[in-house]
Amino acid sequence: GFHHPLADVQRQRVVFDDGQEVQGPEQAPLGVIITDLTGAIEYANPKFCAMTGYTIDEVIGGIVARG
């Protein structure tokens, strides 16, 4: 079957400097986006959407501005 590389990212454990531990970017206390090499957004966690006011559907496929 098809395996998307982001599936592995979502299962990883993340430990922050303050010792807080979360299971992958879904639970991260900060906004997370993952882009491809062209800057197109392939993943955004719920905190990113809450911070920006955009929905997942509005974010995925969008291009990150380079500055």
PDB file of C-alpha atoms in Angstrom:
ATOM      1  CA  GLY A   1       0.000   0.000   0.000  1.00  0.00           C
ATOM      2  CA  PHE A   2       0.900   3.657  -0.225  1.00  0.00           C
ATOM      3  CA  HIS A   3       2.954   5.030   2.681  1.00  0.00           C
ATOM      4  CA  HIS A   4       3.220   8.779   3.124  1.00  0.00           C
ATOM      5  CA  PRO A   5       6.440   9.951   4.843  1.00  0.00           C
ATOM      6  CA  LEU A   6       4.483  12.339   7.094  1.00  0.00           C
ATOM      7  CA  ALA A   7       2.858   9.346   8.783  1.00  0.00           C
ATOM      8  CA  ASP A   8       6.222   8.668  10.461  1.00  0.00           C
ATOM      9  CA  VAL A   9       6.553  12.287  11.631  1.00  0.00           C
ATOM     10  CA  GLN A  10       3.169  12.154  13.338  1.00  0.00           C
ATOM     11  CA  ARG A  11       4.238   9.124  15.418  1.00  0.00           C
ATOM     12  CA  GLN A  12       7.546  10.536  16.642  1.00  0.00           C
ATOM     13  CA  ARG A  13       8.148  11.605  20.231  1.00  0.00           C
ATOM     14  CA  VAL A  14       9.236  15.195  20.803  1.00  0.00           C
ATOM     15  CA  VAL A  15      10.925  16.413  24.007  1.00  0.00           C
ATOM     16  CA  PHE A  16      11.185  20.176  24.566  1.00  0.00           C
ATOM     17  CA  ASP A  17      13.914  22.031  26.471  1.00  0.00           C
ATOM     18  CA  ASP A  18      11.665  22.357  29.520  1.00  0.00           C
ATOM     19  CA  GLY A  19      11.281  18.555  29.667  1.00  0.00           C
ATOM     20  CA  GLN A  20       7.733  18.518  28.296  1.00  0.00           C
ATOM     21  CA  GLU A  21       7.217  15.412  26.174  1.00  0.00           C
ATOM     22  CA  VAL A  22       4.591  14.994  23.463  1.00  0.00           C
ATOM     23  CA  GLN A  23       3.862  12.339  20.881  1.00  0.00           C
ATOM     24  CA  GLY A  24       4.562  13.999  17.555  1.00  0.00           C
ATOM     25  CA  PRO A  25       3.579  17.416  16.254  1.00  0.00           C
ATOM     26  CA  GLU A  26      -0.174  16.837  16.711  1.00  0.00           C
ATOM     27  CA  GLN A  27       0.194  17.510  20.455  1.00  0.00           C
ATOM     28  CA  ALA A  28       2.979  20.104  20.260  1.00  0.00           C
ATOM     29  CA  PRO A  29       2.294  23.299  22.243  1.00  0.00           C
ATOM     30  CA  LEU A  30       3.521  25.378  19.289  1.00  0.00           C
ATOM     31  CA  GLY A  31       2.588  25.710  15.643  1.00  0.00           C
ATOM     32  CA  VAL A  32       4.262  23.220  13.290  1.00  0.00           C
ATOM     33  CA  ILE A  33       4.232  23.153   9.496  1.00  0.00           C
ATOM     34  CA  ILE A  34       6.112  20.842   7.150  1.00  0.00           C
ATOM     35  CA  THR A  35       6.815  21.869   3.562  1.00  0.00           C
ATOM     36  CA  ASP A  36       8.209  20.197   0.486  1.00  0.00           C
ATOM     37  CA  LEU A  37      11.315  21.549  -1.236  1.00  0.00           C
ATOM     38  CA  THR A  38       9.304  24.139  -3.163  1.00  0.00           C
ATOM     39  CA  GLY A  39       7.773  25.600  -0.002  1.00  0.00           C
ATOM     40  CA  ALA A  40       4.322  24.038  -0.468  1.00  0.00           C
ATOM     41  CA  ILE A  41       2.805  23.151   2.906  1.00  0.00           C
ATOM     42  CA  GLU A  42       2.229  19.414   3.293  1.00  0.00           C
ATOM     43  CA  TYR A  43       1.343  19.322   6.995  1.00  0.00           C
ATOM     44  CA  ALA A  44       0.149  21.734   9.692  1.00  0.00           C
ATOM     45  CA  ASN A  45      -0.720  20.784  13.246  1.00  0.00           C
ATOM     46  CA  PRO A  46      -3.860  21.959  15.072  1.00  0.00           C
ATOM     47  CA  LYS A  47      -1.933  24.562  17.115  1.00  0.00           C
ATOM     48  CA  PHE A  48      -0.708  26.232  13.883  1.00  0.00           C
ATOM     49  CA  CYS A  49      -4.302  26.495  12.680  1.00  0.00           C
ATOM     50  CA  ALA A  50      -5.456  27.878  16.046  1.00  0.00           C
ATOM     51  CA  MET A  51      -2.651  30.471  16.028  1.00  0.00           C
ATOM     52  CA  THR A  52      -3.271  31.649  12.464  1.00  0.00           C
ATOM     53  CA  GLY A  53      -7.042  31.241  12.180  1.00  0.00           C
ATOM     54  CA  TYR A  54      -6.668  29.201   8.986  1.00  0.00           C
ATOM     55  CA  THR A  55      -8.264  25.788   8.542  1.00  0.00           C
ATOM     56  CA  ILE A  56      -6.249  22.731   7.519  1.00  0.00           C
ATOM     57  CA  ASP A  57      -7.906  22.861   4.086  1.00  0.00           C
ATOM     58  CA  GLU A  58      -6.787  26.481   3.645  1.00  0.00           C
ATOM     59  CA  VAL A  59      -3.199  25.738   4.694  1.00  0.00           C
ATOM     60  CA  ILE A  60      -2.349  22.473   2.903  1.00  0.00           C
ATOM     61  CA  GLY A  61      -0.917  23.223  -0.523  1.00  0.00           C
ATOM     62  CA  GLY A  62      -0.272  26.862   0.314  1.00  0.00           C
ATOM     63  CA  ILE A  63       3.196  28.261  -0.289  1.00  0.00           C
ATOM     64  CA  VAL A  64       5.408  29.574   2.501  1.00  0.00           C
ATOM     65  CA  ALA A  65       6.643  33.063   1.642  1.00  0.00           C
ATOM     66  CA  ARG A  66      10.392  33.379   1.359  1.00  0.00           C
ATOM     67  CA  GLY A  67      11.825  36.549   2.731  1.00  0.00           C
TER      68      GLY A  67
END
